[in-house]
GROMACS .gro file of C-alpha atoms in nm:
model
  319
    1UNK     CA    1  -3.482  -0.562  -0.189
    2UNK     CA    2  -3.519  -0.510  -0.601
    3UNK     CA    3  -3.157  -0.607  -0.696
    4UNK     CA    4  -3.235  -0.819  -1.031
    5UNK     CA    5  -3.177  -0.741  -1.355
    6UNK     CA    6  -3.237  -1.030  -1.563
    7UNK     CA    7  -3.599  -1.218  -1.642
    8UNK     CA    8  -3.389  -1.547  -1.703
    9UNK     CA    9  -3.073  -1.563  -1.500
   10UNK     CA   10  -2.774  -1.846  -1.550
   11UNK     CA   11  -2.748  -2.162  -1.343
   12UNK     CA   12  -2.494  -2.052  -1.048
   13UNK     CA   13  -2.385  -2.292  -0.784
   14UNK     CA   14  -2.538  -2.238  -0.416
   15UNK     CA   15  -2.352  -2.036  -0.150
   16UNK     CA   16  -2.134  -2.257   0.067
   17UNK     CA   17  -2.384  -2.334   0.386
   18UNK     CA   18  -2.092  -2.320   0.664
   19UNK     CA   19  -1.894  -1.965   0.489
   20UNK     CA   20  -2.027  -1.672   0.717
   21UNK     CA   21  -2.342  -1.516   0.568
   22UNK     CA   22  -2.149  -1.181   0.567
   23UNK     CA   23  -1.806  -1.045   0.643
   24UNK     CA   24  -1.759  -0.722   0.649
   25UNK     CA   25  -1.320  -0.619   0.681
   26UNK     CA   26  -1.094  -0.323   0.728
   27UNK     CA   27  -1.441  -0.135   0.542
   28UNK     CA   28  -1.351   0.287   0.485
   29UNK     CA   29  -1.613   0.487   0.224
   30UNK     CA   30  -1.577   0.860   0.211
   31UNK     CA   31  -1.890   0.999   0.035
   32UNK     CA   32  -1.873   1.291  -0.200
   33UNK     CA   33  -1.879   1.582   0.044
   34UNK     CA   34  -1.587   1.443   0.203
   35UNK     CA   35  -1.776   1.239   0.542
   36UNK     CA   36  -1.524   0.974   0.596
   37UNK     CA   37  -1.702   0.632   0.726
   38UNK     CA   38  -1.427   0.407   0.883
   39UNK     CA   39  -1.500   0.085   1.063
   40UNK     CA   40  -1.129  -0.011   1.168
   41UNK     CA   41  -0.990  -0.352   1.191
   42UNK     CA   42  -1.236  -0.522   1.360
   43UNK     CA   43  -1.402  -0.727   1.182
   44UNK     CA   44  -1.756  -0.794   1.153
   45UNK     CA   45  -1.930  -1.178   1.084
   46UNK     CA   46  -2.240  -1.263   1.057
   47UNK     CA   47  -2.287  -1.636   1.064
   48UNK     CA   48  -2.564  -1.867   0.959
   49UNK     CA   49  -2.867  -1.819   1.204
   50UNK     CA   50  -2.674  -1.571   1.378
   51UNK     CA   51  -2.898  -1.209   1.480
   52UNK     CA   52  -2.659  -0.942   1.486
   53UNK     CA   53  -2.800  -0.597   1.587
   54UNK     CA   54  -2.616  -0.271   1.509
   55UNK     CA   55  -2.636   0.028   1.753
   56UNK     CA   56  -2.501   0.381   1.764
   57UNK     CA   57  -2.557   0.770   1.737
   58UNK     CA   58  -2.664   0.894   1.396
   59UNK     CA   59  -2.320   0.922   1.161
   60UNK     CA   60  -2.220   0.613   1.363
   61UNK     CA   61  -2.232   0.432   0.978
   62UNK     CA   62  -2.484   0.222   1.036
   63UNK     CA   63  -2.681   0.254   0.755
   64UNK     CA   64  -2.369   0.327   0.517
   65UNK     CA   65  -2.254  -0.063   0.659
   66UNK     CA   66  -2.561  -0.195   0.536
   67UNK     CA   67  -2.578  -0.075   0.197
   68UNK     CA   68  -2.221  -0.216   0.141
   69UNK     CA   69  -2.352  -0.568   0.273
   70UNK     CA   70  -2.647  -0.553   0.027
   71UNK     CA   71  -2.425  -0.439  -0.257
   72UNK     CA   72  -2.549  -0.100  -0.286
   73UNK     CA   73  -2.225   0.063  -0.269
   74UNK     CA   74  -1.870  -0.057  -0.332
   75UNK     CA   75  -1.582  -0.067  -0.101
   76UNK     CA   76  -1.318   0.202  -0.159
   77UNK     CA   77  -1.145   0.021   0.121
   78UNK     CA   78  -1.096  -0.285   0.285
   79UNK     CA   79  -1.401  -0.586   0.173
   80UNK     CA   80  -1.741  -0.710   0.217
   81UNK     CA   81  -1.823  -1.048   0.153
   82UNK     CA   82  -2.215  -1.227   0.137
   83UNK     CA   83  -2.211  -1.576   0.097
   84UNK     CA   84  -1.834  -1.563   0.055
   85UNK     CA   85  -1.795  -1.349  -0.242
   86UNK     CA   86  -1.808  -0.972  -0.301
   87UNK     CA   87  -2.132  -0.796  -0.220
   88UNK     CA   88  -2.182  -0.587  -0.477
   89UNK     CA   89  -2.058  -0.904  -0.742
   90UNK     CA   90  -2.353  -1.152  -0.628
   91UNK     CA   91  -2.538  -1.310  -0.909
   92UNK     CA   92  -2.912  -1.246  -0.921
   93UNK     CA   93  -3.040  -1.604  -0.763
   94UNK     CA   94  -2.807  -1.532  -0.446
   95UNK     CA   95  -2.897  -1.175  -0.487
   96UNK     CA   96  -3.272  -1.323  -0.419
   97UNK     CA   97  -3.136  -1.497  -0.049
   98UNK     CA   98  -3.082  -1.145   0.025
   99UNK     CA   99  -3.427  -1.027   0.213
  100UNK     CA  100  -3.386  -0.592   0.316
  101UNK     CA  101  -3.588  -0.342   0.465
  102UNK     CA  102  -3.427   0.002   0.369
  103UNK     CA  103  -3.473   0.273   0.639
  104UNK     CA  104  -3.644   0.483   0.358
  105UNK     CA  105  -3.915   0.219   0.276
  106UNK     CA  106  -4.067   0.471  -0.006
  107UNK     CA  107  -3.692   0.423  -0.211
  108UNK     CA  108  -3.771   0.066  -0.191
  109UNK     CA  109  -4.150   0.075  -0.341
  110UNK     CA  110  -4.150   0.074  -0.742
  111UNK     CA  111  -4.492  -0.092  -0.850
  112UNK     CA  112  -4.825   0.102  -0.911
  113UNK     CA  113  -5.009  -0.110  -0.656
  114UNK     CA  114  -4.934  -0.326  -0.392
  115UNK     CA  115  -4.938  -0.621  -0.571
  116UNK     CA  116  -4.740  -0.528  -0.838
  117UNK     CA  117  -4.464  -0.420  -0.602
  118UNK     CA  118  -4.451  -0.706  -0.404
  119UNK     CA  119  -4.412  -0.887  -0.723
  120UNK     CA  120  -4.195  -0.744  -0.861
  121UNK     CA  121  -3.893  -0.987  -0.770
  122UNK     CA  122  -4.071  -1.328  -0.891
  123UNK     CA  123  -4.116  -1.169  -1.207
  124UNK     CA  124  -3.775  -1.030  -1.279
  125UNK     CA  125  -3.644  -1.351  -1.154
  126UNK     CA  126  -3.862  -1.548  -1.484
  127UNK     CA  127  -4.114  -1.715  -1.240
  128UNK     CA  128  -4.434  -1.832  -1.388
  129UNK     CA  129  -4.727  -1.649  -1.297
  130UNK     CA  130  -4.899  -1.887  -1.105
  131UNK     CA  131  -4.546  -1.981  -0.822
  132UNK     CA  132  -4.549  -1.580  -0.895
  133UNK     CA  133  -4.885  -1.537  -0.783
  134UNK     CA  134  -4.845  -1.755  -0.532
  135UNK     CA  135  -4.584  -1.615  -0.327
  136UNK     CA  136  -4.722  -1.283  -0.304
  137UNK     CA  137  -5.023  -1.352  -0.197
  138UNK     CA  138  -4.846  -1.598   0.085
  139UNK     CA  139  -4.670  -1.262   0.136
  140UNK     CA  140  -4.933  -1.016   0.182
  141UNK     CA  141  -5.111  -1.255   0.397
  142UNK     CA  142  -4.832  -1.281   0.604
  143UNK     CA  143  -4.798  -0.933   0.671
  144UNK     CA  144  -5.117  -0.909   0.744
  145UNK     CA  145  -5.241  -0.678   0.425
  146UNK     CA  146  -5.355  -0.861   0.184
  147UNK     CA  147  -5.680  -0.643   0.192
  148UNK     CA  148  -5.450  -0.361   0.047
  149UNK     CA  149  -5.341  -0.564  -0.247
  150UNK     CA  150  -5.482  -0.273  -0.473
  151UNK     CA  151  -5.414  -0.028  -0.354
  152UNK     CA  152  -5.132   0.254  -0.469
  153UNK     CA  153  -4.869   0.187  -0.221
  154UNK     CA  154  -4.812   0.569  -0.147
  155UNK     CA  155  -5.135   0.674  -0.046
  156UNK     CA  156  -5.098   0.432   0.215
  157UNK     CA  157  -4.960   0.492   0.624
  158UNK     CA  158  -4.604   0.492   0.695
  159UNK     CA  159  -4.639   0.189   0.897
  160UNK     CA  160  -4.838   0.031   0.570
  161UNK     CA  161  -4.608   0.126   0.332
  162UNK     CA  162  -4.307  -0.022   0.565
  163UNK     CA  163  -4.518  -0.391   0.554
  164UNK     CA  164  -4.571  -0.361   0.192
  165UNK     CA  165  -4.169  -0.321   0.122
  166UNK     CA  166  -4.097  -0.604   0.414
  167UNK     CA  167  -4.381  -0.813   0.207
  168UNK     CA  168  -4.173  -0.739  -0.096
  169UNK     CA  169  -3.834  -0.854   0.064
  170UNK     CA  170  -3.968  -1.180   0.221
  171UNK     CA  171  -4.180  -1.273  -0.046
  172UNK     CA  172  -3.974  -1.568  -0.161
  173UNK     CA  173  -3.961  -1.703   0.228
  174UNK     CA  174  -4.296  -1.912   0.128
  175UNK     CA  175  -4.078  -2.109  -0.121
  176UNK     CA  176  -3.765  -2.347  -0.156
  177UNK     CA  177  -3.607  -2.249  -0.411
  178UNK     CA  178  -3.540  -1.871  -0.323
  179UNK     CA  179  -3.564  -1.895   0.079
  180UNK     CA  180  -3.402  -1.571   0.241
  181UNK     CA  181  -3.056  -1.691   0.443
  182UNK     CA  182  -3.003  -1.318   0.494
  183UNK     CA  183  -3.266  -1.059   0.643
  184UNK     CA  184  -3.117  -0.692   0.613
  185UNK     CA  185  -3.305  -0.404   0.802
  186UNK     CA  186  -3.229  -0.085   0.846
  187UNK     CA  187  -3.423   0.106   1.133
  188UNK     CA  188  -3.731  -0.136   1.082
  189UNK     CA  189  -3.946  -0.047   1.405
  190UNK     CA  190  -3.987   0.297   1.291
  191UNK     CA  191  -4.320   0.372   1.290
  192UNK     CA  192  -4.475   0.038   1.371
  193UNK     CA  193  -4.676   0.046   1.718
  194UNK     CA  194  -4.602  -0.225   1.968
  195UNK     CA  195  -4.849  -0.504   1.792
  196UNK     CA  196  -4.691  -0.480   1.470
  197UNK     CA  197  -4.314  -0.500   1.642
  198UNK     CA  198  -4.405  -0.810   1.793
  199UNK     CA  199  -4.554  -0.932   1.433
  200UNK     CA  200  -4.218  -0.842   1.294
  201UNK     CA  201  -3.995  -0.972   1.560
  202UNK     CA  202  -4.209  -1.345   1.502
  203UNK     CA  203  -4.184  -1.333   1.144
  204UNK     CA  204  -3.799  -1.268   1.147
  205UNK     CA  205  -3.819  -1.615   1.400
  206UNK     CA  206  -3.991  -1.781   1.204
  207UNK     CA  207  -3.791  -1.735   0.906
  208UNK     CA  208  -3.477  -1.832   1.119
  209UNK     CA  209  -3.628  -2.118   1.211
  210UNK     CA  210  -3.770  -2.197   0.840
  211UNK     CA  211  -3.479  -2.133   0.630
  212UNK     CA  212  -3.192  -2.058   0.920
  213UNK     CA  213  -3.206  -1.710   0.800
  214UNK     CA  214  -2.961  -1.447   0.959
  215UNK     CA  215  -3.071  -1.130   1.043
  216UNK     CA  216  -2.831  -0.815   1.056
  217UNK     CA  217  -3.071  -0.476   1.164
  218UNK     CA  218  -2.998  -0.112   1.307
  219UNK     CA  219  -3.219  -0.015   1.575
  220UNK     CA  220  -3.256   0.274   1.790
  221UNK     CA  221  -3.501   0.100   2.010
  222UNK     CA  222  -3.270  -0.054   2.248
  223UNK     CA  223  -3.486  -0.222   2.503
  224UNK     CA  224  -3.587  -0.493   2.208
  225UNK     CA  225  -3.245  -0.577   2.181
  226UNK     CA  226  -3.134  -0.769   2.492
  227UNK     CA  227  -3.422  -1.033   2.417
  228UNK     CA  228  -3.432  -1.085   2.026
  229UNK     CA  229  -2.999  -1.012   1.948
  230UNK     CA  230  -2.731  -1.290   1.976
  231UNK     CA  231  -2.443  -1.038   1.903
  232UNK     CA  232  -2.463  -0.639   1.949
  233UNK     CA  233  -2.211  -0.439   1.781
  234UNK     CA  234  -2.186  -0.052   1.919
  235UNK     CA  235  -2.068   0.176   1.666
  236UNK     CA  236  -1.891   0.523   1.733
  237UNK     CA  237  -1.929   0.829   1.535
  238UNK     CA  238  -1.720   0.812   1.174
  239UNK     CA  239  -1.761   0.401   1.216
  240UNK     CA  240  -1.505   0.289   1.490
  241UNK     CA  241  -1.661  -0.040   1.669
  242UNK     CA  242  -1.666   0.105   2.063
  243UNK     CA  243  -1.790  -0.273   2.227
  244UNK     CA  244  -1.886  -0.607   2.017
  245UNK     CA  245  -2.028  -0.876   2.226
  246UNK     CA  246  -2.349  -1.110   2.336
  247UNK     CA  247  -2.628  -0.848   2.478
  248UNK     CA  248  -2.528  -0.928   2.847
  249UNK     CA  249  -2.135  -0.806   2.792
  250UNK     CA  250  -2.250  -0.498   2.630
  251UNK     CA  251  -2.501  -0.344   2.796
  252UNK     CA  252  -2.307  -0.455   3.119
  253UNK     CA  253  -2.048  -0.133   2.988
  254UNK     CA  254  -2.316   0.134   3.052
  255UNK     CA  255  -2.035   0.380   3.041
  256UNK     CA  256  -1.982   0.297   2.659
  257UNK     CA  257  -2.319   0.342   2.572
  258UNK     CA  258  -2.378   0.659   2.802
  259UNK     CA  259  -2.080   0.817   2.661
  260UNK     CA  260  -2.240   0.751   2.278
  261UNK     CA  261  -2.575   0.888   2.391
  262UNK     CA  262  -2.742   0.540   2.365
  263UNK     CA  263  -2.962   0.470   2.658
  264UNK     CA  264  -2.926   0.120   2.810
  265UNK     CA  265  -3.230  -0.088   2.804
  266UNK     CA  266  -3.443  -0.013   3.125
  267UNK     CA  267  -3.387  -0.377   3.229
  268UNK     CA  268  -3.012  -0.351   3.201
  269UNK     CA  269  -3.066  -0.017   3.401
  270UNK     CA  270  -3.265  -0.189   3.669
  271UNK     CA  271  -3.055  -0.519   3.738
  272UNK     CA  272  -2.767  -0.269   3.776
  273UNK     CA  273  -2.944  -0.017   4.015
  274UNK     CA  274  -3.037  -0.372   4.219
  275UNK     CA  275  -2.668  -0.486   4.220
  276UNK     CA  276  -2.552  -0.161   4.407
  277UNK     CA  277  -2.771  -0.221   4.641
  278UNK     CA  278  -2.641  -0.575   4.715
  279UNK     CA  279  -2.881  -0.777   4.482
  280UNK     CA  280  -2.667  -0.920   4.249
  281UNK     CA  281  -2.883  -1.140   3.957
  282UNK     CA  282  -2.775  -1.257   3.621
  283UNK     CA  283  -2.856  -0.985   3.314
  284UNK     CA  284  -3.189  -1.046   3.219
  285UNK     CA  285  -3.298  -1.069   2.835
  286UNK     CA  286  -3.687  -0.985   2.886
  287UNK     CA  287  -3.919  -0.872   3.162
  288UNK     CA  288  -4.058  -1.219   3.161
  289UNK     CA  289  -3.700  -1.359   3.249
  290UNK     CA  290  -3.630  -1.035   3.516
  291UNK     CA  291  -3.991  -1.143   3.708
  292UNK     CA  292  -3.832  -1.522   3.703
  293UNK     CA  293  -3.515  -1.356   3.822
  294UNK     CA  294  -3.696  -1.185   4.084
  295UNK     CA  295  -3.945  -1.421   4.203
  296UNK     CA  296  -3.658  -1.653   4.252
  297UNK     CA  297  -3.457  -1.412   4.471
  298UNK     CA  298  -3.778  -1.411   4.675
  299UNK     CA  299  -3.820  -1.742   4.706
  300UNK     CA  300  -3.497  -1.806   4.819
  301UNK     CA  301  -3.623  -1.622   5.146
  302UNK     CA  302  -3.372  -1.326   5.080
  303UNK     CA  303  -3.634  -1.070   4.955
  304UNK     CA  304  -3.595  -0.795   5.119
  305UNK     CA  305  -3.931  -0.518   5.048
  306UNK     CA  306  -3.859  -0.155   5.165
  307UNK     CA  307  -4.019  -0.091   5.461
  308UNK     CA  308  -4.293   0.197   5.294
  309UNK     CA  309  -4.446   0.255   5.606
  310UNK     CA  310  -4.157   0.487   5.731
  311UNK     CA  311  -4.114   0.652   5.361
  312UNK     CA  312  -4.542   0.758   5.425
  313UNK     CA  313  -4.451   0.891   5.828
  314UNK     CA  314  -4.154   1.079   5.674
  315UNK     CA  315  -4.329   1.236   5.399
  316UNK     CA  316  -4.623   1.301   5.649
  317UNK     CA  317  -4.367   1.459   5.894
  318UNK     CA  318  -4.151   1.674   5.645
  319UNK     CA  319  -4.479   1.738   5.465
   0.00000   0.00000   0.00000
């Protein structure tokens, strides 16, 4: 995210390590045309480490919620705190722990060439050229495009041009001065095929695990979620919080999420469809942990297989 507006910027003390990363409270915005965004009085933490992943319909406020966390617009109502101060009040060294992916990656993408927009922050933050240079290229590499480092960044694919403005936002997560403690994204599987999702959902782990970065996305695809989130947060049309919760309580309300028009994650779906038929097996987070699941009912010598051979003579006799 390109939040900096000095090339020098004044000695400020470090965030305090065990404040939440973000707090979001009692947050209303109503936007010109009068669309009224209210998110109640529930509040909303994101703590150090922590991957918190925001569902809901479209005008649920998901993307209006982010903004506000990365400063981008201002509270009428209620507050939003990043590293325990005011969002949109961070100085421009915190501003530079703050890593986002904006659903509209070409709003994000500024510089004539790829290289120039990914380094764009190192400059405006009065790095030398060569800890400059050297972060974007770590960067580019990272992301797998450092073969498009000249070219103009809107000529390229929409799945390019979303790893070029990711490269941009992560750029300082190959340094220690400047390493990301919060990773904002806003819708960021759109158009990335499955091999580039996985790419993406290692790089976020490895930043955790690198800097203890926390991650705060939106998604619509749901099935990712029960594997990669720690907290889910389902969000109603106009903002109101309908369930908050680890993965396993939330999808386990399919009712809340059917009623939103969010499809459960086919796992979720499964497991349940299995428990009303008297197999009753913890939620499972990935089809790697469901076939564990599974193969463990089995072995337990309580594996029951449909008998198929009378499905075949009834479909043979009924034609």
């Amino acid at each position: 995210m390109r939040m900096f507006r000095r090339s020098t910027p004044p000695h400020t003390p470090e965030p305090d390590p065990e404040a939440p990363v973000a707090l979001v409270e009692n947050l209303r915005h109503v936007y010109a045309d009068g669309t009224a965004v209210d998110f109640g009085d529930v509040p909303l933490a994101v703590r150090p480490g922590e991957r918190v992943v925001l569902l809901g319909p479209n005008g649920s406020g998901k993307s209006t919620l982010l903004l506000h966390v990365l400063g981008l617009l201002e509270p009428q109502k209620g507050s939003v705190r990043v590293f325990g101060r005011p969002a949109h009040t961070l100085p421009p060294e915190w501003r530079a722990r703050v890593a986002a992916l904006l659903q509209q990656v070409d709003e994000q993408i500024i510089g004539p060439t790829v290289w120039d927009d990914v380094a764009f922050s190192p400059r405006n933050l009065g790095l030398d050229r060569v800890d400059a240079d050297r972060l974007v290229e770590g960067a580019l590499r990272r992301l797998g495009i450092w073969e498009l480092r000249h070219r103009v960044p809107h000529a390229l694919s929409a799945g390019e041009r979303r790893k070029v403005a990711l490269a941009g936002a992560i750029v300082f997560s190959a340094g220690t001065r400047f390493g990301p403690r919060l990773l904002v994204l806003d819708e960021p599987f759109a158009a990335l095929d499955p091999r580039s999702r996985a790419a993406l959902l290692a790089l976020i782990e490895e930043l955790r695990h690198d800097h203890g970065t926390a991650v705060l996305l939106s998604t619509q695809f749901v099935h990712t979620v029960p594997e990669f989130a720690d907290t889910v947060c389902v969000l109603a049309p106009g903002g109101r919080i309908a369930a908050h919760g680890a993965p396993e309580e939330v999808f386990a309300r399919p009712e809340v999420l059917e009623s939103l028009d969010i499809e459960p994650p086919v796992l979720s779906q499964l497991f349940r469809s299995l428990e009303r038929r008297g197999i009753s097996l913890p939620a499972p987070k990935s089809v790697e942990h469901a076939a564990e699941l599974l193969a463990g009912h089995c072995r337990d010598g309580v594996c029951r297989l449909p008998d198929l051979s009378s499905g075949r003579r009834a479909q043979e006799e009924y034609g």
